[in-house]
Amino acid sequence: LRKYDKMMKHFIKNKLGENSWILICYRKCKNVCLYLKRFRYIYIVRKYLRMGGVKSFVSSNCFAGRLYQDFDMEYTSPTVGLWFLPADYVEFCKKMPYFLNSEIIWTECSKTEIGNLNREKAEHYYPMGLIDGKIEVHFLHYDSCIEAWKKWKRRAKRIDYEHAFFIGMDQNGCTEADIKAFDALPFRKKVFFSSKPVEGDSVIFIPEFQAQGYVGDPYQKAHIFYRYLSKWLKEHEVLFS
C-alpha cells in the first residue's frame, strides 16, 4: 500500500503539479482514514499518560510528533520530525541534558551505510548533524540546518526531564543489543517497539513487523503502535498512577 501511495502521489504531482487540488484532497482523505484507524486508541493512551503526569515525549523517530499532534500538545521536546541511529539514541538518552546543551556539527555523510542509504532514498533533501560531534541525527522533516537548529534549541528549552516518556523504535539497523541497552536505561517510563521477540520490561513485541525485521512507519502505522501501547499501559498501570 505504501508503494501504491507513493506512485499515486508521484503521478498526480507530475500531471497536475504539487499544489493540485486533487493532490491536496488525496492527502486530506488519507489523513482522515489514518486518524479513524487510531481514533479508538487515542483516548486510552492519553488517559494513562496523563495519569502518569507525562509532559514530554522523547523518541528515536517521528513517533513523538504523532503523539503531540494527536493529544493536541505543544512540542515540549526537540525529538520531533527526525530520527537517530539506534546506539546513538541510547547514548543521547543517557546524557540528554548534556547533549541538549551541546553544539551540532552539520555533515553530509552518515557514520553508517544504512544512514547514507536512507538519506539517498528520501524524497527530499534534509540536514543531518552530529550533536557534540558524536550523536547522529537525521532532521528528516526540516528544509535547512538553520530551521533544524532553531527548532531544536527552542523545543529543548521546554523539556520536562522529571515527566518525560522515552520511546525507542526497532528501525535503522537496530540490533538486539540496542534494544537491551535501551531497556537498561534508568527511567521508569519508557517503552521500546520491537519487531524482534526480545525480553525486557519496556519491550513491546509487534509480530506484524517480525517478517520484515523492523517496525513500520510511525505515522502510517500509528494505529498498530497505539493498539499495542494501550495494552502495555493497562498492564503497567502502576507506573502511571
Short mmCIF file of C-alpha atoms in Angstrom, two decimals:
data_model
loop_
_atom_site.label_atom_id
_atom_site.label_comp_id
_atom_site.label_asym_id
_atom_site.label_seq_id
_atom_site.Cartn_x
_atom_site.Cartn_y
_atom_site.Cartn_z
CA LEU A 1 0.00 0.00 0.00
CA ARG A 2 2.85 2.39 0.81
CA LYS A 3 4.39 1.75 -2.63
CA TYR A 4 0.99 2.36 -4.25
CA ASP A 5 0.58 5.58 -2.25
CA LYS A 6 3.95 6.89 -3.46
CA MET A 7 3.10 6.01 -7.05
CA MET A 8 -0.21 7.86 -6.81
CA LYS A 9 1.36 11.00 -5.34
CA HIS A 10 4.14 10.92 -7.92
CA PHE A 11 1.63 10.57 -10.76
CA ILE A 12 -0.56 13.45 -9.53
CA LYS A 13 2.46 15.73 -8.96
CA ASN A 14 3.82 15.09 -12.44
CA LYS A 15 0.49 15.50 -14.20
CA LEU A 16 -1.16 18.25 -12.18
CA GLY A 17 1.53 19.84 -10.03
CA GLU A 18 2.41 19.97 -6.31
CA ASN A 19 -0.46 22.31 -5.42
CA SER A 20 -3.14 20.47 -7.36
CA TRP A 21 -6.46 20.40 -5.53
CA ILE A 22 -6.67 16.68 -6.34
CA LEU A 23 -3.38 16.03 -4.54
CA ILE A 24 -4.48 18.18 -1.60
CA CYS A 25 -7.79 16.29 -1.35
CA TYR A 26 -5.99 12.97 -1.68
CA ARG A 27 -3.71 13.82 1.24
CA LYS A 28 -6.59 15.05 3.39
CA CYS A 29 -8.67 11.93 2.73
CA LYS A 30 -5.70 9.73 3.51
CA ASN A 31 -5.04 11.58 6.78
CA VAL A 32 -8.68 11.20 7.81
CA CYS A 33 -8.58 7.46 7.10
CA LEU A 34 -5.40 7.05 9.16
CA TYR A 35 -6.89 9.07 12.02
CA LEU A 36 -10.02 6.91 12.09
CA LYS A 37 -7.82 3.82 12.37
CA ARG A 38 -6.12 5.09 15.54
CA PHE A 39 -9.03 7.10 16.98
CA ARG A 40 -10.30 4.44 19.41
CA TYR A 41 -6.83 4.03 20.96
CA ILE A 42 -6.02 7.72 21.40
CA TYR A 43 -8.26 8.20 24.45
CA ILE A 44 -6.81 5.15 26.24
CA VAL A 45 -3.18 6.07 25.60
CA ARG A 46 -3.74 9.71 26.52
CA LYS A 47 -5.60 8.75 29.72
CA TYR A 48 -2.75 6.64 31.10
CA LEU A 49 -0.02 9.07 30.07
CA ARG A 50 -1.89 11.94 31.73
CA MET A 51 -2.39 9.81 34.84
CA GLY A 52 1.37 9.38 34.93
CA GLY A 53 1.94 13.11 34.58
CA VAL A 54 3.80 12.77 31.28
CA LYS A 55 4.66 16.23 29.92
CA SER A 56 7.32 15.44 27.30
CA PHE A 57 7.89 12.70 24.73
CA VAL A 58 11.41 11.69 23.75
CA SER A 59 11.59 9.32 20.79
CA SER A 60 14.11 7.85 18.38
CA ASN A 61 11.99 8.87 15.39
CA CYS A 62 8.87 10.83 14.41
CA PHE A 63 6.53 8.99 16.79
CA ALA A 64 6.82 11.78 19.38
CA GLY A 65 5.37 14.17 16.82
CA ARG A 66 2.44 11.80 16.21
CA LEU A 67 1.67 11.76 19.95
CA TYR A 68 1.95 15.54 20.35
CA GLN A 69 -0.40 16.10 17.41
CA ASP A 70 -2.99 13.51 18.42
CA PHE A 71 -3.02 14.81 22.00
CA ASP A 72 -3.10 18.46 20.87
CA MET A 73 0.02 19.25 22.92
CA GLU A 74 2.78 21.78 22.44
CA TYR A 75 6.09 20.27 21.33
CA THR A 76 7.90 20.01 24.66
CA SER A 77 10.95 18.16 23.38
CA PRO A 78 13.16 18.53 20.31
CA THR A 79 12.88 14.90 19.12
CA VAL A 80 10.19 15.71 16.57
CA GLY A 81 10.41 15.21 12.81
CA LEU A 82 13.76 13.43 12.97
CA TRP A 83 15.46 10.11 13.69
CA PHE A 84 18.55 8.76 15.45
CA LEU A 85 20.82 5.81 14.84
CA PRO A 86 19.83 3.19 17.48
CA ALA A 87 23.03 3.12 19.55
CA ASP A 88 23.32 6.91 19.37
CA TYR A 89 19.78 7.32 20.65
CA VAL A 90 20.53 5.23 23.75
CA GLU A 91 23.62 7.33 24.40
CA PHE A 92 21.60 10.51 23.88
CA CYS A 93 19.02 9.38 26.46
CA LYS A 94 21.74 8.56 28.99
CA LYS A 95 23.11 12.11 28.94
CA MET A 96 20.22 14.08 27.48
CA PRO A 97 20.73 17.34 29.46
CA TYR A 98 24.36 17.45 28.33
CA PHE A 99 23.59 16.77 24.67
CA LEU A 100 20.70 19.25 24.57
CA ASN A 101 23.18 21.94 25.56
CA SER A 102 25.83 20.83 23.07
CA GLU A 103 26.61 22.18 19.62
CA ILE A 104 25.51 20.43 16.43
CA ILE A 105 28.13 19.86 13.73
CA TRP A 106 26.46 19.59 10.34
CA THR A 107 27.59 16.84 7.98
CA GLU A 108 26.67 15.29 4.64
CA CYS A 109 27.92 11.79 5.40
CA SER A 110 26.44 9.32 7.89
CA LYS A 111 28.56 7.13 10.15
CA THR A 112 26.72 4.08 8.82
CA GLU A 113 25.80 2.59 5.48
CA ILE A 114 22.10 2.46 6.39
CA GLY A 115 22.19 6.15 7.33
CA ASN A 116 23.56 7.11 3.92
CA LEU A 117 21.18 4.77 2.14
CA ASN A 118 18.09 6.16 3.91
CA ARG A 119 19.16 9.70 3.11
CA GLU A 120 19.63 8.85 -0.55
CA LYS A 121 16.17 7.27 -0.70
CA ALA A 122 14.47 10.26 0.94
CA GLU A 123 12.00 12.15 -1.27
CA HIS A 124 13.71 15.46 -0.48
CA TYR A 125 16.95 16.89 0.89
CA TYR A 126 17.20 17.17 4.67
CA PRO A 127 20.01 18.27 7.01
CA MET A 128 22.00 15.84 9.14
CA GLY A 129 24.10 16.68 12.18
CA LEU A 130 26.30 15.30 14.94
CA ILE A 131 25.43 16.52 18.44
CA ASP A 132 28.70 17.22 20.26
CA GLY A 133 30.34 15.64 17.22
CA LYS A 134 29.03 12.21 18.33
CA ILE A 135 25.26 11.69 18.23
CA GLU A 136 23.99 11.44 14.66
CA VAL A 137 20.58 13.00 13.99
CA HIS A 138 18.71 12.95 10.68
CA PHE A 139 16.42 16.00 10.60
CA LEU A 140 14.04 14.34 8.16
CA HIS A 141 11.23 16.92 8.17
CA TYR A 142 13.37 20.06 8.04
CA ASP A 143 14.46 22.01 4.98
CA SER A 144 17.66 23.58 6.28
CA CYS A 145 20.26 23.47 9.04
CA ILE A 146 19.07 26.87 10.28
CA GLU A 147 15.46 25.72 10.62
CA ALA A 148 16.53 22.48 12.33
CA TRP A 149 18.85 24.30 14.75
CA LYS A 150 16.32 26.95 15.75
CA LYS A 151 13.52 24.46 16.41
CA TRP A 152 15.85 22.05 18.20
CA LYS A 153 17.06 24.75 20.62
CA ARG A 154 13.60 26.25 21.15
CA ARG A 155 11.95 22.91 21.94
CA ALA A 156 14.89 21.74 24.07
CA LYS A 157 14.14 24.57 26.49
CA ARG A 158 10.61 23.24 27.04
CA ILE A 159 11.50 19.68 28.01
CA ASP A 160 10.35 18.39 31.38
CA TYR A 161 13.01 15.91 32.46
CA GLU A 162 11.04 14.83 35.51
CA HIS A 163 7.95 13.92 33.50
CA ALA A 164 9.38 12.58 30.24
CA PHE A 165 8.27 9.39 28.47
CA PHE A 166 11.05 7.72 26.47
CA ILE A 167 10.23 5.78 23.28
CA GLY A 168 12.54 3.59 21.23
CA MET A 169 11.91 2.01 17.83
CA ASP A 170 13.39 -1.03 16.13
CA GLN A 171 14.49 0.72 12.96
CA ASN A 172 17.59 1.85 11.04
CA GLY A 173 19.79 -1.14 11.76
CA CYS A 174 18.64 -1.70 15.34
CA THR A 175 20.10 -4.83 16.99
CA GLU A 176 19.04 -6.95 19.94
CA ALA A 177 21.92 -5.37 21.89
CA ASP A 178 20.49 -1.88 21.18
CA ILE A 179 17.08 -2.98 22.48
CA LYS A 180 18.56 -4.39 25.67
CA ALA A 181 20.66 -1.24 26.16
CA PHE A 182 17.50 0.86 25.93
CA ASP A 183 15.66 -1.43 28.34
CA ALA A 184 18.51 -0.96 30.84
CA LEU A 185 18.15 2.85 30.87
CA PRO A 186 17.35 4.15 34.38
CA PHE A 187 13.92 5.53 33.51
CA ARG A 188 10.65 4.08 34.79
CA LYS A 189 8.51 5.48 31.99
CA LYS A 190 9.92 4.09 28.80
CA VAL A 191 8.84 1.74 26.02
CA PHE A 192 10.53 0.10 23.04
CA PHE A 193 8.60 -1.12 19.99
CA SER A 194 10.35 -4.15 18.57
CA SER A 195 9.96 -6.48 15.59
CA LYS A 196 12.08 -8.99 17.50
CA PRO A 197 10.85 -11.09 20.48
CA VAL A 198 13.45 -9.68 22.90
CA GLU A 199 12.91 -9.98 26.66
CA GLY A 200 12.60 -6.70 28.56
CA ASP A 201 10.18 -4.88 30.84
CA SER A 202 9.90 -1.97 28.43
CA VAL A 203 9.87 -4.02 25.21
CA ILE A 204 6.67 -4.31 23.19
CA PHE A 205 6.98 -7.04 20.57
CA ILE A 206 4.87 -6.39 17.47
CA PRO A 207 4.58 -9.63 15.45
CA GLU A 208 3.06 -7.81 12.45
CA PHE A 209 6.55 -6.46 11.72
CA GLN A 210 8.59 -9.58 12.52
CA ALA A 211 8.94 -10.81 8.94
CA GLN A 212 10.44 -7.54 7.67
CA GLY A 213 12.86 -7.28 10.60
CA TYR A 214 12.00 -3.73 11.69
CA VAL A 215 8.90 -1.84 12.79
CA GLY A 216 6.84 0.20 10.35
CA ASP A 217 6.35 3.89 9.73
CA PRO A 218 5.30 5.68 12.97
CA TYR A 219 2.76 7.82 11.11
CA GLN A 220 1.33 5.41 8.53
CA LYS A 221 1.18 2.56 11.05
CA ALA A 222 0.47 4.59 14.20
CA HIS A 223 -2.76 2.66 14.85
CA ILE A 224 -0.73 -0.53 15.29
CA PHE A 225 1.66 1.12 17.74
CA TYR A 226 -1.28 2.65 19.63
CA ARG A 227 -3.03 -0.70 19.88
CA TYR A 228 -0.04 -2.41 21.47
CA LEU A 229 0.85 0.64 23.56
CA SER A 230 -2.68 0.87 25.03
CA LYS A 231 -2.47 -2.78 26.09
CA TRP A 232 1.01 -2.30 27.59
CA LEU A 233 -0.12 0.79 29.52
CA LYS A 234 -3.02 -1.14 31.05
CA GLU A 235 -0.64 -3.90 32.15
CA HIS A 236 1.82 -1.36 33.61
CA GLU A 237 -0.77 0.93 35.16
CA VAL A 238 1.26 1.11 38.38
CA LEU A 239 3.87 3.20 36.54
CA PHE A 240 1.23 5.74 35.54
CA SER A 241 -0.85 6.09 38.67
#
